PDB file of C-alpha atoms in Angstrom:
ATOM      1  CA  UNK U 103      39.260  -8.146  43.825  1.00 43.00           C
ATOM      2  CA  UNK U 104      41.195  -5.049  43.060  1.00 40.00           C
ATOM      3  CA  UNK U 105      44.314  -7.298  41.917  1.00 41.00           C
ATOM      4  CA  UNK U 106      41.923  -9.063  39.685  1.00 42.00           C
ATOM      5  CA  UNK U 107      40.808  -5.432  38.143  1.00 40.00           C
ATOM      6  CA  UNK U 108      44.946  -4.393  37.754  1.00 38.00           C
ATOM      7  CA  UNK U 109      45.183  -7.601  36.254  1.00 42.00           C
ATOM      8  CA  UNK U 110      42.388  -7.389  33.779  1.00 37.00           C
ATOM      9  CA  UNK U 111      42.964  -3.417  33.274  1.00 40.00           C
ATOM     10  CA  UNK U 112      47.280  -4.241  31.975  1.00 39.00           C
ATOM     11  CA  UNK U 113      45.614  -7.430  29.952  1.00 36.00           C
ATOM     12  CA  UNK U 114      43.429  -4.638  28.563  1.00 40.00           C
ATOM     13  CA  UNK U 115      46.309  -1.821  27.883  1.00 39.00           C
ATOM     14  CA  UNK U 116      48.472  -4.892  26.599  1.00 36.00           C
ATOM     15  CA  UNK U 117      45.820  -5.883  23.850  1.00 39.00           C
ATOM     16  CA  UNK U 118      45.412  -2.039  23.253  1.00 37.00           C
ATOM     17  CA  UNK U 119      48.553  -1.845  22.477  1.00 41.00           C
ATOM     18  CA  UNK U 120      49.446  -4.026  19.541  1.00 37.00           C
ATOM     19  CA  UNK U 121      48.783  -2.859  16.295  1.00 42.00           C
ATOM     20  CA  UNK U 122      46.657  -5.313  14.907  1.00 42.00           C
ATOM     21  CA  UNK U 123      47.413  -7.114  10.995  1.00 42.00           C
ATOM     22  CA  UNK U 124      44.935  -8.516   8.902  1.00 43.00           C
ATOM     23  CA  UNK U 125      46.746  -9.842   5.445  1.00 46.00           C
ATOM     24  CA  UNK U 126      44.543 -11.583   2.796  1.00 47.00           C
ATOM     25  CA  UNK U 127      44.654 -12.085  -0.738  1.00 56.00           C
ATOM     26  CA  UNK U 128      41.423 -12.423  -3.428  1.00 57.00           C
ATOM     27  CA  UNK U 129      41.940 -15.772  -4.631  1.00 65.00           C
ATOM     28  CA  UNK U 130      39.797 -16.963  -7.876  1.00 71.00           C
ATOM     29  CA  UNK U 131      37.621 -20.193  -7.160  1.00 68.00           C
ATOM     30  CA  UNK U 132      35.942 -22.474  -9.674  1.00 72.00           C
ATOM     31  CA  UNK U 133      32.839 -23.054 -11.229  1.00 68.00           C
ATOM     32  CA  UNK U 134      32.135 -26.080  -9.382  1.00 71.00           C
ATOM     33  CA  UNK U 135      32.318 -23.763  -6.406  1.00 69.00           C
ATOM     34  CA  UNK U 136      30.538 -21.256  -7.608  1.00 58.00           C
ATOM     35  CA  UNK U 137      27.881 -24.079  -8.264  1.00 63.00           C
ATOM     36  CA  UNK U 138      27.707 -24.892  -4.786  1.00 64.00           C
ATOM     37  CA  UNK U 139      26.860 -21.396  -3.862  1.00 56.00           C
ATOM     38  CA  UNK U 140      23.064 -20.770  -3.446  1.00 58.00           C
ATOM     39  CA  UNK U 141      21.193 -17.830  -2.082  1.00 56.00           C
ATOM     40  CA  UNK U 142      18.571 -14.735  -3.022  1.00 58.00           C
ATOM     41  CA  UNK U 143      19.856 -10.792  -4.017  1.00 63.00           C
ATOM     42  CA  UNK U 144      19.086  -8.137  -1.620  1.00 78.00           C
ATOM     43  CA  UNK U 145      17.737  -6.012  -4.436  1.00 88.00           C
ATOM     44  CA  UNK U 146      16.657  -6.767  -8.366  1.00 91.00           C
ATOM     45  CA  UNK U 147      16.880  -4.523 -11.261  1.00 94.00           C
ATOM     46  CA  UNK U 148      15.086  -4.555 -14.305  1.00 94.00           C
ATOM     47  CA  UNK U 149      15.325  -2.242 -17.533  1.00 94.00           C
ATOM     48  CA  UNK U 150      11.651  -2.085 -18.966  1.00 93.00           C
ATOM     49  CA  UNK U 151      10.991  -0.285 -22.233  1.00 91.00           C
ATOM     50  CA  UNK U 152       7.466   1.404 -22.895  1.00 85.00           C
ATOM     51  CA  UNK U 153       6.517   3.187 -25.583  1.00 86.00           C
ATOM     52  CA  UNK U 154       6.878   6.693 -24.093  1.00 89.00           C
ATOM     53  CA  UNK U 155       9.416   6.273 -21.254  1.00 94.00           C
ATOM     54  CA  UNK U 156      12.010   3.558 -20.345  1.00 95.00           C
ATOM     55  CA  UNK U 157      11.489   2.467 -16.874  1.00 96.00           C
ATOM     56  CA  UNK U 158      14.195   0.928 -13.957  1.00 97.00           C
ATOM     57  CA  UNK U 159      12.238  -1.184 -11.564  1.00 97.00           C
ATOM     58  CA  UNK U 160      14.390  -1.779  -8.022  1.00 97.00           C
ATOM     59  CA  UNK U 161      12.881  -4.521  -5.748  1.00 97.00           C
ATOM     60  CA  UNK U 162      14.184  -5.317  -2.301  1.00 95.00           C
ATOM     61  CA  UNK U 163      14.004  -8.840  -1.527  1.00 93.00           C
ATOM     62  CA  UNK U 164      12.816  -8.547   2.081  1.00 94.00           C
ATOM     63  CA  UNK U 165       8.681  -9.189   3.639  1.00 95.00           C
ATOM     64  CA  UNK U 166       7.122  -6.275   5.889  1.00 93.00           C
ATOM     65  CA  UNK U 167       4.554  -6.859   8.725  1.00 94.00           C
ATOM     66  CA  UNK U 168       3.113  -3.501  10.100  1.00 94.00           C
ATOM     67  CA  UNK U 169       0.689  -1.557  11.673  1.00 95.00           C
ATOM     68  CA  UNK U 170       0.979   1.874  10.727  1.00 95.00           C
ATOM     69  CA  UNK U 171      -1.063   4.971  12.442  1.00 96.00           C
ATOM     70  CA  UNK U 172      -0.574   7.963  11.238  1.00 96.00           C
ATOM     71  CA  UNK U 173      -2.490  11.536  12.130  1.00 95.00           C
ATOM     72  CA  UNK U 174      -2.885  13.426   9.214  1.00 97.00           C
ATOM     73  CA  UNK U 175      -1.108  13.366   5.424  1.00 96.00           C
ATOM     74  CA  UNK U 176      -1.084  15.664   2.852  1.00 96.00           C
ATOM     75  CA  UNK U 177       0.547  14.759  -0.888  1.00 95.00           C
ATOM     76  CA  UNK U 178       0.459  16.473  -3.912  1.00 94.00           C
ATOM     77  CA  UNK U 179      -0.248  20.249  -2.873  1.00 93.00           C
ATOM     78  CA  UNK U 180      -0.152  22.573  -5.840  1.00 90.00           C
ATOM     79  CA  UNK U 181      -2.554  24.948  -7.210  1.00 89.00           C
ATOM     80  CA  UNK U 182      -4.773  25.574  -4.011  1.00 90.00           C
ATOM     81  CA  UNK U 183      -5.516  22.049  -3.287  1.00 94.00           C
ATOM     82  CA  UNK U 184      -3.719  18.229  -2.557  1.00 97.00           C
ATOM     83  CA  UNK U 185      -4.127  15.658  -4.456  1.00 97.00           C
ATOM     84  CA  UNK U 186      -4.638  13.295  -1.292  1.00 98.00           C
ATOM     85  CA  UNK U 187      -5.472  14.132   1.577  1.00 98.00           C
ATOM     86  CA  UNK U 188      -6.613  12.123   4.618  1.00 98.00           C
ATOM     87  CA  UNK U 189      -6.651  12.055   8.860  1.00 97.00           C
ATOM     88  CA  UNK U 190      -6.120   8.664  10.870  1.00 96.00           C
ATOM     89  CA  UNK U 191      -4.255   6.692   8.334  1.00 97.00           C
ATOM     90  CA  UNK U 192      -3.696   3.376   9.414  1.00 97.00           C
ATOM     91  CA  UNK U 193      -2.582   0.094   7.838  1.00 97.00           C
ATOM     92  CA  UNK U 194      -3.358  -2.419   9.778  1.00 96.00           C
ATOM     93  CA  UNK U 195      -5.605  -3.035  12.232  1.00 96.00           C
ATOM     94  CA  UNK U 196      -6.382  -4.807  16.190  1.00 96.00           C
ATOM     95  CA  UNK U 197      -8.649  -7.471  16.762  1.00 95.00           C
ATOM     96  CA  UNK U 198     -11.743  -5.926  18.340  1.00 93.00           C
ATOM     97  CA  UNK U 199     -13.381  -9.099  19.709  1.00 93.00           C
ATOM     98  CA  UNK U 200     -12.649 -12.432  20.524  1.00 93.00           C
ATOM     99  CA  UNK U 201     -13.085 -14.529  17.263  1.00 91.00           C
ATOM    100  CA  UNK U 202     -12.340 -11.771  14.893  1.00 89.00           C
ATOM    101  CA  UNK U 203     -11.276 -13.893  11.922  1.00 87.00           C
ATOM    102  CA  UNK U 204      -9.115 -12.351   8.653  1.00 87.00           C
ATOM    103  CA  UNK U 205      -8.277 -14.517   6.119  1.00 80.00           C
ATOM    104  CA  UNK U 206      -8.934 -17.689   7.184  1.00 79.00           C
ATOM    105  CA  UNK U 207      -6.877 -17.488  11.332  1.00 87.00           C
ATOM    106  CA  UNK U 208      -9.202 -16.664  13.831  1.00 91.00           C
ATOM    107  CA  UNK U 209      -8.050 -13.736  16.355  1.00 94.00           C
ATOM    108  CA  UNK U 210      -8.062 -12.834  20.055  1.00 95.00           C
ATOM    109  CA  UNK U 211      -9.227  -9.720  21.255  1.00 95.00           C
ATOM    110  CA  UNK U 212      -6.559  -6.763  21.290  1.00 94.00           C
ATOM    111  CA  UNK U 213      -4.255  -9.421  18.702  1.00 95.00           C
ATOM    112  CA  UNK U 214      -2.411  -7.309  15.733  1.00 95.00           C
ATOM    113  CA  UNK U 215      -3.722  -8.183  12.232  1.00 96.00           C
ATOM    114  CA  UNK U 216      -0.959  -6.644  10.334  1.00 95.00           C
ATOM    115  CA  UNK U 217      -0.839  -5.012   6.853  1.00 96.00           C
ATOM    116  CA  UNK U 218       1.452  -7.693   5.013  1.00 96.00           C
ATOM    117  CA  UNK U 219       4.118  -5.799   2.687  1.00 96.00           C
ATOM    118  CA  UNK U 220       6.067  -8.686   0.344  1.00 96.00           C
ATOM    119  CA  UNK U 221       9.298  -7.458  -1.817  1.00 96.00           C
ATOM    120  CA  UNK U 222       9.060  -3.425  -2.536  1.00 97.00           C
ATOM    121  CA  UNK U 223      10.132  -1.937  -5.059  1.00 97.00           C
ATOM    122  CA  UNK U 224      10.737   1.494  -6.307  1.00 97.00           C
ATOM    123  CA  UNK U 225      10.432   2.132 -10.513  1.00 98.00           C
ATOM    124  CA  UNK U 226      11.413   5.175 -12.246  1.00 97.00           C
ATOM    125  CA  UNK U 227      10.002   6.910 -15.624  1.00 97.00           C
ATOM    126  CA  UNK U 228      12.616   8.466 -17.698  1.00 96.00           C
ATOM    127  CA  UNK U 229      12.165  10.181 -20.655  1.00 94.00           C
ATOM    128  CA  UNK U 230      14.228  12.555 -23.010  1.00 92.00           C
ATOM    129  CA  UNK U 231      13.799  15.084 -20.306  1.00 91.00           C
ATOM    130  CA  UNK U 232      14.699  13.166 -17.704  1.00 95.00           C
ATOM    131  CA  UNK U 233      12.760  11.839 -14.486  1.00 96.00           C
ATOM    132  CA  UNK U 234       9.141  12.204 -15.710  1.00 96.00           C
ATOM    133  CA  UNK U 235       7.843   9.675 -12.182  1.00 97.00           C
ATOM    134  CA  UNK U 236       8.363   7.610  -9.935  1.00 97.00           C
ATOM    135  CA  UNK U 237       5.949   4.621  -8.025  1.00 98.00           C
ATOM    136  CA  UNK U 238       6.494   2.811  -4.920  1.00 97.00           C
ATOM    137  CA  UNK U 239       5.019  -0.387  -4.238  1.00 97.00           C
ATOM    138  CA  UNK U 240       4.705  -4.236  -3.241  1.00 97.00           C
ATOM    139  CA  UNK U 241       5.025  -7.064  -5.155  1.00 96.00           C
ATOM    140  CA  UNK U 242       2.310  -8.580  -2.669  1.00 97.00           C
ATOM    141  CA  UNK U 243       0.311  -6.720  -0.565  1.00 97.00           C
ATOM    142  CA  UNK U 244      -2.498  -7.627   1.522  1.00 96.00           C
ATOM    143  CA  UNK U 245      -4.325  -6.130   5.201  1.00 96.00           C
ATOM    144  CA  UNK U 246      -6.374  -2.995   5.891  1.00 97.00           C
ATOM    145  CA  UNK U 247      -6.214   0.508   5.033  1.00 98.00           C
ATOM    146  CA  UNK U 248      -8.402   2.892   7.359  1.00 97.00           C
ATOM    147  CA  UNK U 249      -8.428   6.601   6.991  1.00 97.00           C
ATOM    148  CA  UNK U 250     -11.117   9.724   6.871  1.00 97.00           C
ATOM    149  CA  UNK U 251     -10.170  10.502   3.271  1.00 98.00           C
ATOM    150  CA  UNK U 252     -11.397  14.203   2.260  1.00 98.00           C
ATOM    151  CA  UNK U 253      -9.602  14.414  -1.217  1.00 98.00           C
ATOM    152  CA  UNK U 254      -8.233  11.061  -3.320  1.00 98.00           C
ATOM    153  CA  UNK U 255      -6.360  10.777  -6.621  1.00 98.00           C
ATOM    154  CA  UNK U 256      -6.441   7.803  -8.267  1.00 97.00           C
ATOM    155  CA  UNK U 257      -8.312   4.222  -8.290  1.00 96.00           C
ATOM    156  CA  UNK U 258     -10.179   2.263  -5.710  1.00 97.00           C
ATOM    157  CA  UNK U 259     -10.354  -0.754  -7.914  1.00 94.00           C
ATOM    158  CA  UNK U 260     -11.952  -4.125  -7.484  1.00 95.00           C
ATOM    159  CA  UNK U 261     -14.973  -2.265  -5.197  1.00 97.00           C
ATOM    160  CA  UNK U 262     -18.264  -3.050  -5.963  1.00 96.00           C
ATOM    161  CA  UNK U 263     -21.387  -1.997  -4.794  1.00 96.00           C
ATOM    162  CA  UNK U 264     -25.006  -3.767  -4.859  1.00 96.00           C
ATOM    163  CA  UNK U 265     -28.203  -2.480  -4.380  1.00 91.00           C
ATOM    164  CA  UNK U 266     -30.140  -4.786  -2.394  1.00 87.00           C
ATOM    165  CA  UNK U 267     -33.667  -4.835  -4.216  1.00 85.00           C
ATOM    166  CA  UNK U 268     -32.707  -6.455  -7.341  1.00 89.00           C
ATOM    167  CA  UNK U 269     -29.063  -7.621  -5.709  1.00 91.00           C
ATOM    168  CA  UNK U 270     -27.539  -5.888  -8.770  1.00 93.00           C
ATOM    169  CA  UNK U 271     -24.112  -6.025  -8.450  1.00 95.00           C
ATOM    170  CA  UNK U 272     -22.284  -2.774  -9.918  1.00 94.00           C
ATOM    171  CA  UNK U 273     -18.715  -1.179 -10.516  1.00 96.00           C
ATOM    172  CA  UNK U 274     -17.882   2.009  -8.896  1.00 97.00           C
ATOM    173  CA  UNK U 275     -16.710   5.165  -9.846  1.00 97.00           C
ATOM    174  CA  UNK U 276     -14.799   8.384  -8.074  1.00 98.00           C
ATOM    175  CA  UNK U 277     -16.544  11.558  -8.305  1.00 97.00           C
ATOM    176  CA  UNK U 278     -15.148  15.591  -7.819  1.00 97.00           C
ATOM    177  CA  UNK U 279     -17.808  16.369  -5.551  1.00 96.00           C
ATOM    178  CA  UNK U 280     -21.146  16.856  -4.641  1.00 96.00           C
ATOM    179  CA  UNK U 281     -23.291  17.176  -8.280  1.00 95.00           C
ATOM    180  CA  UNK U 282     -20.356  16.469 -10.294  1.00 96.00           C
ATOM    181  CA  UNK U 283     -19.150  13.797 -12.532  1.00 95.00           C
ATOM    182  CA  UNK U 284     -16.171  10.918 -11.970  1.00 95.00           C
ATOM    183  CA  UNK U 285     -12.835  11.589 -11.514  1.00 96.00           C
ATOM    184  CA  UNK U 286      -9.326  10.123 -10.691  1.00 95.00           C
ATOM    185  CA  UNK U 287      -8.053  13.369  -9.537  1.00 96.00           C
ATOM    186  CA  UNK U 288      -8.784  14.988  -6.138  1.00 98.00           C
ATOM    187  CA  UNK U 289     -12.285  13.156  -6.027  1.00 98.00           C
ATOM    188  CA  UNK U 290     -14.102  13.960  -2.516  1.00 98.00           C
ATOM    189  CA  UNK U 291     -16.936  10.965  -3.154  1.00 98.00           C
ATOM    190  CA  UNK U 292     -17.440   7.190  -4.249  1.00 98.00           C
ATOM    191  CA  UNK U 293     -20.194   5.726  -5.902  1.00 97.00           C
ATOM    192  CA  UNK U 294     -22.301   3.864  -8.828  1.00 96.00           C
ATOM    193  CA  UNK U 295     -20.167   4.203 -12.024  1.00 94.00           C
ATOM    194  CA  UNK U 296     -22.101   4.844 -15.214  1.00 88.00           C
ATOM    195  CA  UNK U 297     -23.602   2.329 -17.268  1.00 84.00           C
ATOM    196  CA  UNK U 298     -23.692   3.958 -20.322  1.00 80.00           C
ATOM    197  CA  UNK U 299     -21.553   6.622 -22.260  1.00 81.00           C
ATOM    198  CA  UNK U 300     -23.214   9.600 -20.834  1.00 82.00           C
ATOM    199  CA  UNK U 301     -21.992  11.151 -17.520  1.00 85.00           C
ATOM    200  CA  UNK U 302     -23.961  10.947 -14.187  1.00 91.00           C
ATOM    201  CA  UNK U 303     -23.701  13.428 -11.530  1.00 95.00           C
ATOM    202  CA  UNK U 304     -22.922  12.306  -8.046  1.00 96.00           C
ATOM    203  CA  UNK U 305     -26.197  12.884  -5.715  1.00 96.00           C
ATOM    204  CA  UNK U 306     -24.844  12.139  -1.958  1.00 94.00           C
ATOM    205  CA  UNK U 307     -27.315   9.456  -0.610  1.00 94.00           C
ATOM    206  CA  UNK U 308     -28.799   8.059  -3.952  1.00 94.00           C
ATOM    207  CA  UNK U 309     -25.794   7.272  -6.380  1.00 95.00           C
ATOM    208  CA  UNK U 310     -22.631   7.953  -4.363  1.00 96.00           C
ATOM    209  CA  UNK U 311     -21.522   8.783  -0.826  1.00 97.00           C
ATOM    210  CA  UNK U 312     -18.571  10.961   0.554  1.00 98.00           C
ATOM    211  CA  UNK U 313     -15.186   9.295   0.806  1.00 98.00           C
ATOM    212  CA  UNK U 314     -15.108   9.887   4.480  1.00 97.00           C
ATOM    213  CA  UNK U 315     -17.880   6.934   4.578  1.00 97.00           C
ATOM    214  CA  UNK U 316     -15.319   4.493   3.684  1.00 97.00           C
ATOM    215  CA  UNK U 317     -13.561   4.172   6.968  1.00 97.00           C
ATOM    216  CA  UNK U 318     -11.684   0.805   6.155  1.00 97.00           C
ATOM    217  CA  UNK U 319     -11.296  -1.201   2.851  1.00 97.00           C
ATOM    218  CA  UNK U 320      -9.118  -4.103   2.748  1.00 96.00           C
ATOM    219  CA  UNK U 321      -6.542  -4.349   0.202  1.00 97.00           C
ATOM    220  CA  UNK U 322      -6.127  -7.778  -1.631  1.00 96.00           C
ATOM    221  CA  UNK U 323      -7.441 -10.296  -3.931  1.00 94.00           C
ATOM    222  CA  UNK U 324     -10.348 -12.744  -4.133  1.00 87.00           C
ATOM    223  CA  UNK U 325      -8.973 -15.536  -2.100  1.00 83.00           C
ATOM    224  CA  UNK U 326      -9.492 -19.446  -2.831  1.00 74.00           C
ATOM    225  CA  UNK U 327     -12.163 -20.068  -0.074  1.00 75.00           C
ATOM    226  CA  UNK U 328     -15.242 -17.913   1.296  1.00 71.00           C
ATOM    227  CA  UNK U 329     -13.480 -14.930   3.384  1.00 72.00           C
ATOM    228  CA  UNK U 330      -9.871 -15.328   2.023  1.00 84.00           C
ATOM    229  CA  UNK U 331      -7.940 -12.693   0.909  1.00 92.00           C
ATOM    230  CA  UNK U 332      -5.216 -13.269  -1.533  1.00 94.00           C
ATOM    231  CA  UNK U 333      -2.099 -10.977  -1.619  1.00 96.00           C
ATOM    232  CA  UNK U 334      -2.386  -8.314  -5.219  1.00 96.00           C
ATOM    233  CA  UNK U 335       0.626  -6.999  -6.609  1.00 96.00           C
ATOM    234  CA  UNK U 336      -1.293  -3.724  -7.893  1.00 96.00           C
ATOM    235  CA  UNK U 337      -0.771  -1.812  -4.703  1.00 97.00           C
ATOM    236  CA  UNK U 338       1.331   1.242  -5.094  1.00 98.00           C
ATOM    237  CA  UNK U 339       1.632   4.964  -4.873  1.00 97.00           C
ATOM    238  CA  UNK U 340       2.867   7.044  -7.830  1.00 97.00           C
ATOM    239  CA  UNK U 341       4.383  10.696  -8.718  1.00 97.00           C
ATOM    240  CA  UNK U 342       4.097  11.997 -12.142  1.00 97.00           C
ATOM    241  CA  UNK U 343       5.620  14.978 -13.334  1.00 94.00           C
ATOM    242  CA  UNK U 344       3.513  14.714 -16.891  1.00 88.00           C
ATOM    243  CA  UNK U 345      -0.144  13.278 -17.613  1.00 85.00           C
ATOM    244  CA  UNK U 346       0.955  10.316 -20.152  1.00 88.00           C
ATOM    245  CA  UNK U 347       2.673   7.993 -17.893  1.00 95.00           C
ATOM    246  CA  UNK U 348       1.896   4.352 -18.242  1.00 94.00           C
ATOM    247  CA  UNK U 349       3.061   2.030 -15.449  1.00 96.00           C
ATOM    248  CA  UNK U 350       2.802  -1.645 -16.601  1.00 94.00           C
ATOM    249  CA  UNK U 351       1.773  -4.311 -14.420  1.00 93.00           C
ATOM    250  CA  UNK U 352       3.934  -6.599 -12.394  1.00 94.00           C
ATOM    251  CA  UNK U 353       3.594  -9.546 -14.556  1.00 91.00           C
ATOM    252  CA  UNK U 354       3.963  -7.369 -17.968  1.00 89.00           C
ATOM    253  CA  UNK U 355       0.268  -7.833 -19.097  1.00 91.00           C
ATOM    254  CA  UNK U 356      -1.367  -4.635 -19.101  1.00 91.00           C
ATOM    255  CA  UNK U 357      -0.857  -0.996 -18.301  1.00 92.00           C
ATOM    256  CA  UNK U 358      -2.183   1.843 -16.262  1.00 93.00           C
ATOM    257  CA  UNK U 359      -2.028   5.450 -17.346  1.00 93.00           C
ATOM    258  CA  UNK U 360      -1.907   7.996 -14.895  1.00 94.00           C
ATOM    259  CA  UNK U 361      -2.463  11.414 -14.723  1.00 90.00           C
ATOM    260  CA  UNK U 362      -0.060  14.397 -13.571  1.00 94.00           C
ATOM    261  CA  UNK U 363       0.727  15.009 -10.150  1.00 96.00           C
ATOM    262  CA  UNK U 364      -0.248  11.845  -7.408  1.00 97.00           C
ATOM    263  CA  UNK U 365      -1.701   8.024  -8.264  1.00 97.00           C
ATOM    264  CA  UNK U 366      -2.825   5.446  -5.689  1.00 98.00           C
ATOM    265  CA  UNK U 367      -3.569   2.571  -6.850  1.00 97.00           C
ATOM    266  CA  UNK U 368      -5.797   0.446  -3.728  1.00 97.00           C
ATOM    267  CA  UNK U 369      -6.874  -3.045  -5.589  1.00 97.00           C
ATOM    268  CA  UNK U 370      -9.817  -4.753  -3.545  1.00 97.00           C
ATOM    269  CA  UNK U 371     -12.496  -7.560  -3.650  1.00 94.00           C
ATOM    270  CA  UNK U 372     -14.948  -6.014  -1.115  1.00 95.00           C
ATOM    271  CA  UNK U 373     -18.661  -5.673  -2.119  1.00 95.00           C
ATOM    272  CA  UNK U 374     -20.659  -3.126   0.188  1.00 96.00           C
ATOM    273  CA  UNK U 375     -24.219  -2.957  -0.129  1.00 96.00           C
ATOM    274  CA  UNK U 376     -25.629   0.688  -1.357  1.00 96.00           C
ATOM    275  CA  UNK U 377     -27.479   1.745   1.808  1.00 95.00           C
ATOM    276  CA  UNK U 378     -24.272   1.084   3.633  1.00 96.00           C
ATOM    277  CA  UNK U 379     -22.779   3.421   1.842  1.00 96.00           C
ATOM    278  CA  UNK U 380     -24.677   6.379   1.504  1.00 96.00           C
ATOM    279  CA  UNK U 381     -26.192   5.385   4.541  1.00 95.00           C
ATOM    280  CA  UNK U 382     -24.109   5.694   8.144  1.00 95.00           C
ATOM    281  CA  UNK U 383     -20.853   4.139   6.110  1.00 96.00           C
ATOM    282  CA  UNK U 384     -18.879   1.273   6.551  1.00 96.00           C
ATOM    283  CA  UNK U 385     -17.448   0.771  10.204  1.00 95.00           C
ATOM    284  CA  UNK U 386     -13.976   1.562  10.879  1.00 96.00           C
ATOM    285  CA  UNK U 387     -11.758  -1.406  12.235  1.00 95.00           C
ATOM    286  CA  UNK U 388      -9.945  -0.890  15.235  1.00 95.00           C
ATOM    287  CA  UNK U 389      -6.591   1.108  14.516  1.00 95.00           C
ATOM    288  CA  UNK U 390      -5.556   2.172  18.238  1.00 91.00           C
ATOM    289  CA  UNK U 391      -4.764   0.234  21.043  1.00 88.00           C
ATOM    290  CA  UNK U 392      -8.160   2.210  23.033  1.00 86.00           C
ATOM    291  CA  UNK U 393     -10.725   1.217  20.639  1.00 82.00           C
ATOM    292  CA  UNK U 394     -12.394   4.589  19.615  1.00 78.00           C
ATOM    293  CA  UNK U 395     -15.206   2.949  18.240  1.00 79.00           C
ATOM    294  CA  UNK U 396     -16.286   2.361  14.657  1.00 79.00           C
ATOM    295  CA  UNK U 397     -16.872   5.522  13.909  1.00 74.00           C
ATOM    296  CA  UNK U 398     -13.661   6.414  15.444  1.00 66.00           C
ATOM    297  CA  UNK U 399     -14.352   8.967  17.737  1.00 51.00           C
TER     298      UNK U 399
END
C-alpha cells in the first residue's frame, strides 16, 4: 500500500511537472458547414423605437420553475411612502390536499405547484437624457402569487368581480384608500370600477375591499378547457424615472403607459364573487411547507 501511494505521489509530481502546450489555429469553414450547424442563442436583442423613447429588449433563452417565499418587500420608497409594499410574498404554492388540481394535472398532498417563468427578459427606456426605465419580465408566465399587500402600484388586470343577485359580471378598479377614488399608484384597496365617467369612492364592504383580502390570485390566461390556465406574456415589473413611459406589448400590438416611480403589471382570468371579497376574502393557498392555514396565520 504505501509503495502504491510513492508510486502514485512521483506519477503525480511527474505530470506536475511538465509544462503543458496547447497549439491551435482558427481555421475558416464553409457555408455548407455552417448549414449544418443548428441551435438556440443564450440571449436576444432587439432595438424597438417608440415615439418618446427607443427601447433595448434582452431575453434569456432559458425556462424557470420556482417557489419563491419571501417575508416582507418594500419598492419604490420616496416621499414618505412605497410604492409596493407587501408581507409573505410567495410565488408558487403546495398542494394542500390530495386531489388539488391546477391546470388540468391533479396533485398530491404536500406536491410543489410551481410558478412557471418562460424566457426573461430585461428592456430599457432611453431617451435624450438617458435611462428614463427599465422592466423585467417573462415572455410566459403562469402559477400563483400570494402576499398581504398593504400598498400596490400598478394593474391587476383581467380580474373581475360579480355580484351574485343579478350574476353581473364587472371590471375592477384600484382605489387610494378608504373613501377615495381609483388609482394605479400606491392603491391600499380593490374593487367595482366605474361604469360611467364620473368617479366613485371606494366604501370597504359595499364597492371595494382592502388589498390584504386578496391573499392569492393566479397569474395567467384563459386556458382552452374549463380550469386551464394559459401562460400571458404581460407579467412584469417596471421602474420609471418619468410619468410618460409606454412599454409595448410582447407581440408589438398595443402599449401600456406607466406612471413615475414602480409598475406591476399581474394579468389574470380569475372571477371572485363580491361577497367574497369584501366579505372574509379569498383564501390564501398554501405557501409554507407547515400549512398556516388560509388565512395564513
Amino acid at each position: 500500500m504505501t509503495k502504491q501511494a510513492y508510486g502514485y505521489a512521483a506519477l503525480a509530481m511527474f505530470c506536475l511537472g511538465i509544462s503543458p502546450v496547447a497549439q491551435a489555429d482558427l481555421k475558416p469553414i464553409s457555408e455548407n458547414a455552417m448549414g449544418e450547424v443548428t441551435g438556440q442563442a443564450f440571449m436576444q436583442v432587439e432595438n424597438i423605437a417608440g415615439e418618446n423613447h427607443d427601447f433595448t429588449r434582452m431575453t434569456l433563452g432559458m425556462d424557470v420553475e420556482t417557489r419563491v417565499n419571501v417575508d416582507n418587500i418594500q419598492v419604490g420608497q420616496i416621499d414618505g411612502g412605497a410604492d409596493f409594499t407587501a408581507s409573505h410574498l410567495a410565488l408558487g404554492h403546495i398542494a394542500r390536499a390530495d386531489g388539488d388540481v391546477f391546470n388540468g394535472r391533479t396533485y398530491n398532498e404536500g406536491e410543489v405547484i410551481p410558478f412557471e417563468a418562460r424566457r426573461p427578459y430585461i428592456e430599457l427606456a432611453e431617451d435624450a437624457g438617458g435611462l428614463a426605465g427599465f422592466r423585467m419580465g417573462f415572455q410566459q408566465a403562469r402559477g400563483s402569487v400570494s402576499s398581504s399587500t398593504t400598498s400596490f402600484s400598478g394593474n391587476i388586470a383581467g380580474l373581475k368581480i360579480r355580484e351574485e343577485g343579478s350574476g353581473t359580471v364587472y371590471d375592477t378598479t384600484l382605489f387610494a384608500g378608504e373613501g377615495e377614488t381609483a388609482t394605479h399608484f400606491r392603491a391600499s384597496h380593490i374593487g367595482l370600477a366605474p361604469t360611467g365617467n364620473e368617479p366613485v369612492s371606494c366604501v370597504s364592504g359595499v364597492n371595494c375591499a382592502p388589498l390584504t383580502n386578496l391573499r392569492s390570485i393566479i397569474i395567467g390566461d384563459e386556458g382552452a378547457g374549463e380550469g386551464e390556465v394559459a401562460f400571458t406574456d404581460g407579467f412584469f415589473i417596471g421602474f420609471q424615472r418619468d410619468g410618460d413611459v409606454s412599454w409595448e406589448s410582447l407581440d408589438g400590438t398595443n402599449t401600456l403607459n406607466v406612471g413615475k416611480g414602480v409598475f406591476i403589471n399581474l394579468p389574470t382570468n380569475m372571477t371572485l364573487d363580491l361577497s367574497q371579497l369584501t366579505g372574509d376574502g379569498v383564501d390564501r393557498l398554501r405557501t409554507h411547507q407547515v400549512d398556516m392555514g388560509t388565512k395564513l396565520f
